[in-house]
Amino acid sequence: MKARRDLGSDAGQAFPIYITAVAGLLFLALALFAVGQAGATRNGGQTAADAAALAAAQDYRDQLRKGFLEAIANGSVWDDLLNGRGIGTGDACERAQWFAQQNGADLTGLGCVPGYLPTSFTVTVRTQKPVGKTVIPGTETKHATATAKAVVTPRCTAEPPAPPTKGPDDGQGGGGDGGKGDGDDGKDDGKDDKPPIDLRCDGLDLTIDPTRLDLFPDAKDLFSVHLAD
């Protein structure tokens, strides 16, 4: 009988230890869940920041292409445009805000900041929803913030124009007609005023014909957009 009383006494002493261990494990599990929930909120914020920065950079890339196309059509200087600068940011940062909202965040802090050399957009966002209520105090009002930077990089460089070639009649008076061609009364249709533009894009040759701007390259062929490391 004495042995039975000793066994019962040991079991009674072990029960509080068992309860304490279970409670500790339960709290640890809830704490890990809180950490995971915070991580998910942080990842969501980073996704929103990445999307917003890329949207701003892509919008600016489209504006560069449009400006480049108009400059060639008008015979204006286009060197800066080909190098990824020379125009305002336009609606780029508004696109960043729209994409941030689509991913459950809003611009915060400095918001959308353009950069130059190279052209870039740095975006800071804050998640719309907090981490939520957990065993860790304060998480119910804790929002995640994240920052991302997208860079617009030119793919192309301009090749020097080819030297003009002389025809067999260059330097001659054209038979006393003042150098005017037969039947054209000295008029020029203007097509020869805009020579082709030779570019080197990612190691490949690309020629732009100013008389066939309907074949103008896409923005992604002229500029790349990527997140900065």
Coordinates of C-alpha atoms in Angstrom, one line a residue:
M1 CA 0.0 0.0 0.0
K2 CA 2.8 2.3 0.7
A3 CA 4.3 1.8 -2.8
R4 CA 0.9 2.7 -4.3
R5 CA 0.8 6.0 -2.3
D6 CA 4.3 6.9 -3.5
L7 CA 3.3 6.3 -7.2
G8 CA 0.2 8.4 -6.8
S9 CA 2.2 11.2 -5.2
D10 CA 4.7 11.2 -8.1
A11 CA 1.9 11.4 -10.6
G12 CA 0.4 14.3 -8.8
Q13 CA 3.7 16.2 -8.8
A14 CA 4.2 15.6 -12.5
F15 CA 0.8 16.9 -13.5
P16 CA 1.6 20.6 -12.9
I17 CA 4.9 20.2 -14.9
Y18 CA 2.9 18.6 -17.7
I19 CA 0.4 21.5 -17.8
T20 CA 3.3 24.1 -17.7
A21 CA 5.0 22.4 -20.6
V22 CA 1.9 22.2 -22.7
A23 CA 1.1 25.9 -22.0
G24 CA 4.7 26.8 -23.0
L25 CA 4.4 24.9 -26.2
L26 CA 1.1 26.5 -27.0
F27 CA 2.5 29.9 -26.4
L28 CA 5.5 29.1 -28.6
A29 CA 3.2 28.0 -31.4
L30 CA 1.1 31.1 -31.2
A31 CA 4.3 33.3 -31.1
L32 CA 5.5 31.5 -34.3
F33 CA 2.2 32.1 -35.9
A34 CA 2.5 35.8 -35.1
V35 CA 5.9 35.9 -36.6
G36 CA 4.6 34.2 -39.7
Q37 CA 1.7 36.6 -39.9
A38 CA 4.0 39.5 -39.6
G39 CA 6.3 38.0 -42.3
A40 CA 3.3 37.6 -44.6
T41 CA 2.3 41.2 -44.1
R42 CA 5.9 42.3 -44.8
N43 CA 6.1 40.2 -47.9
G44 CA 2.8 41.7 -49.2
G45 CA 4.2 45.2 -48.6
Q46 CA 7.3 44.3 -50.6
T47 CA 5.3 42.9 -53.4
A48 CA 3.3 46.1 -53.6
A49 CA 6.4 48.3 -53.5
D50 CA 8.0 46.2 -56.3
A51 CA 4.9 46.4 -58.5
A52 CA 4.6 50.2 -57.9
A53 CA 8.2 50.9 -58.8
L54 CA 8.1 48.8 -61.9
A55 CA 4.8 50.5 -63.0
A56 CA 6.4 53.9 -62.7
A57 CA 9.5 52.9 -64.6
Q58 CA 7.5 51.2 -67.4
D59 CA 5.3 54.3 -67.7
Y60 CA 8.3 56.5 -68.1
R61 CA 9.8 54.0 -70.6
D62 CA 6.6 54.4 -72.7
Q63 CA 7.0 58.2 -72.5
L64 CA 10.6 57.9 -73.7
R65 CA 9.6 55.9 -76.7
K66 CA 6.8 58.4 -77.6
G67 CA 9.3 61.3 -77.2
F68 CA 11.9 59.6 -79.3
L69 CA 9.4 58.8 -82.1
E70 CA 8.2 62.5 -82.1
A71 CA 11.7 63.8 -82.2
I72 CA 12.6 61.7 -85.2
A73 CA 9.4 62.7 -87.0
N74 CA 10.0 66.4 -86.3
G75 CA 13.8 66.2 -87.0
S76 CA 14.5 67.3 -83.4
V77 CA 17.5 66.3 -81.2
W78 CA 16.9 62.8 -79.7
D79 CA 20.2 61.9 -78.1
D80 CA 19.1 62.4 -74.5
L81 CA 15.9 60.5 -75.2
L82 CA 17.9 57.5 -76.4
N83 CA 19.9 57.7 -73.2
G84 CA 16.8 57.4 -71.1
R85 CA 16.3 61.1 -70.1
G86 CA 15.2 64.4 -71.4
I87 CA 11.5 64.4 -70.5
G88 CA 9.5 64.9 -67.4
T89 CA 8.2 62.0 -65.3
G90 CA 4.6 62.7 -66.4
D91 CA 2.1 60.3 -64.8
A92 CA 4.7 57.7 -63.8
C93 CA 4.2 58.3 -60.0
E94 CA 0.4 58.2 -60.4
R95 CA 0.8 54.8 -61.9
A96 CA 2.9 53.8 -58.9
Q97 CA 0.1 54.8 -56.6
W98 CA -2.5 52.9 -58.6
F99 CA -0.5 49.7 -58.6
A100 CA 0.3 50.0 -54.9
Q101 CA -3.4 50.2 -54.1
Q102 CA -4.1 47.2 -56.3
N103 CA -1.7 45.3 -54.1
G104 CA -3.2 46.4 -50.8
A105 CA -0.8 49.3 -50.0
D106 CA -0.5 53.1 -50.3
L107 CA 2.5 55.3 -51.0
T108 CA 4.0 56.7 -47.8
G109 CA 6.9 58.7 -46.6
L110 CA 8.6 60.2 -49.7
G111 CA 6.3 58.2 -51.9
C112 CA 7.6 58.1 -55.4
V113 CA 11.0 59.7 -56.0
P114 CA 12.5 59.9 -59.5
G115 CA 16.3 59.5 -59.8
Y116 CA 18.7 60.2 -62.6
L117 CA 21.9 58.8 -64.0
P118 CA 20.5 56.2 -64.4
T119 CA 16.9 57.1 -64.5
S120 CA 15.0 55.3 -61.7
F121 CA 12.0 55.4 -59.4
T122 CA 12.2 54.7 -55.7
V123 CA 8.8 53.9 -54.1
T124 CA 7.9 53.5 -50.5
V125 CA 4.6 51.9 -49.5
R126 CA 2.6 51.1 -46.3
T127 CA 0.3 48.2 -46.2
Q128 CA -3.4 49.1 -45.8
K129 CA -4.1 46.2 -43.4
P130 CA -2.1 45.7 -40.1
V131 CA -0.5 42.5 -39.0
G132 CA -3.6 41.7 -36.9
K133 CA -4.2 40.6 -33.3
T134 CA -1.7 38.1 -32.0
V135 CA -0.2 37.0 -28.7
I136 CA 2.4 39.7 -29.2
P137 CA 1.1 43.1 -28.0
G138 CA 0.8 45.9 -30.5
T139 CA 0.6 43.9 -33.7
E140 CA -3.1 44.7 -34.2
T141 CA -2.1 48.3 -35.2
K142 CA 1.3 47.4 -36.8
H143 CA 1.6 48.0 -40.6
A144 CA 4.4 47.0 -42.8
T145 CA 6.4 49.4 -44.9
A146 CA 8.6 48.5 -47.8
T147 CA 10.8 50.3 -50.4
A148 CA 11.7 49.3 -54.0
K149 CA 13.7 50.9 -56.8
A150 CA 13.2 50.3 -60.5
V151 CA 15.7 51.4 -63.1
V152 CA 15.2 52.3 -66.7
T153 CA 18.3 51.3 -68.7
P154 CA 18.9 52.1 -72.4
R155 CA 19.5 49.1 -74.6
C156 CA 20.7 51.0 -77.6
T157 CA 23.5 53.3 -78.6
A158 CA 23.6 55.4 -81.8
E159 CA 26.1 54.4 -84.5
P160 CA 27.9 57.2 -86.4
P161 CA 26.2 58.0 -89.7
A162 CA 27.8 56.6 -92.8
P163 CA 29.7 59.2 -95.0
P164 CA 27.7 60.4 -98.0
T165 CA 28.6 58.7 -101.3
K166 CA 29.2 60.7 -104.5
G167 CA 27.3 59.9 -107.6
P168 CA 28.8 59.9 -111.1
D169 CA 27.4 63.4 -111.9
D170 CA 28.4 65.1 -108.6
G171 CA 30.2 68.4 -109.2
Q172 CA 28.8 68.8 -112.7
G173 CA 26.3 71.4 -113.8
G174 CA 23.8 69.0 -115.1
G175 CA 24.0 70.2 -118.8
G176 CA 23.4 73.8 -118.0
D177 CA 20.1 73.4 -116.3
G178 CA 21.4 74.8 -113.0
G179 CA 21.7 71.4 -111.4
K180 CA 17.9 70.7 -111.6
G181 CA 16.6 67.3 -112.5
D182 CA 14.5 66.8 -115.5
G183 CA 10.8 67.4 -114.9
D184 CA 11.0 68.1 -111.2
D185 CA 11.5 71.9 -111.5
G186 CA 14.2 71.7 -108.7
K187 CA 11.7 70.5 -106.1
D188 CA 12.7 68.0 -103.4
D189 CA 10.1 65.7 -101.8
G190 CA 12.1 65.9 -98.5
K191 CA 12.6 62.2 -98.0
D192 CA 16.3 62.5 -98.4
D193 CA 16.5 65.1 -95.6
K194 CA 16.1 62.3 -93.0
P195 CA 18.6 59.6 -93.4
P196 CA 18.2 56.2 -91.6
I197 CA 19.2 56.0 -88.0
D198 CA 21.5 53.1 -87.2
L199 CA 21.4 51.8 -83.6
R200 CA 23.3 49.1 -81.8
C201 CA 20.9 47.4 -79.3
D202 CA 22.1 44.6 -77.0
G203 CA 24.8 43.7 -79.6
L204 CA 22.3 43.7 -82.5
D205 CA 22.0 46.2 -85.4
L206 CA 18.8 48.1 -85.6
T207 CA 18.0 50.6 -88.3
I208 CA 15.1 53.1 -88.0
D209 CA 13.7 54.5 -91.2
P210 CA 12.2 58.0 -90.6
T211 CA 10.0 57.5 -93.6
R212 CA 8.5 54.3 -92.1
L213 CA 7.8 55.2 -88.5
D214 CA 4.9 52.7 -88.5
L215 CA 7.7 50.1 -88.0
F216 CA 9.2 52.0 -85.0
P217 CA 10.5 49.6 -82.3
D218 CA 8.6 48.9 -79.1
A219 CA 9.6 50.5 -75.9
K220 CA 10.9 47.3 -74.5
D221 CA 13.3 47.0 -77.5
L222 CA 14.8 50.4 -76.7
F223 CA 14.9 50.4 -72.9
S224 CA 14.9 47.7 -70.2
V225 CA 13.2 48.0 -66.8
H226 CA 14.4 46.1 -63.8
L227 CA 14.4 46.2 -60.0
A228 CA 17.7 47.4 -58.5
D229 CA 19.5 45.0 -56.2

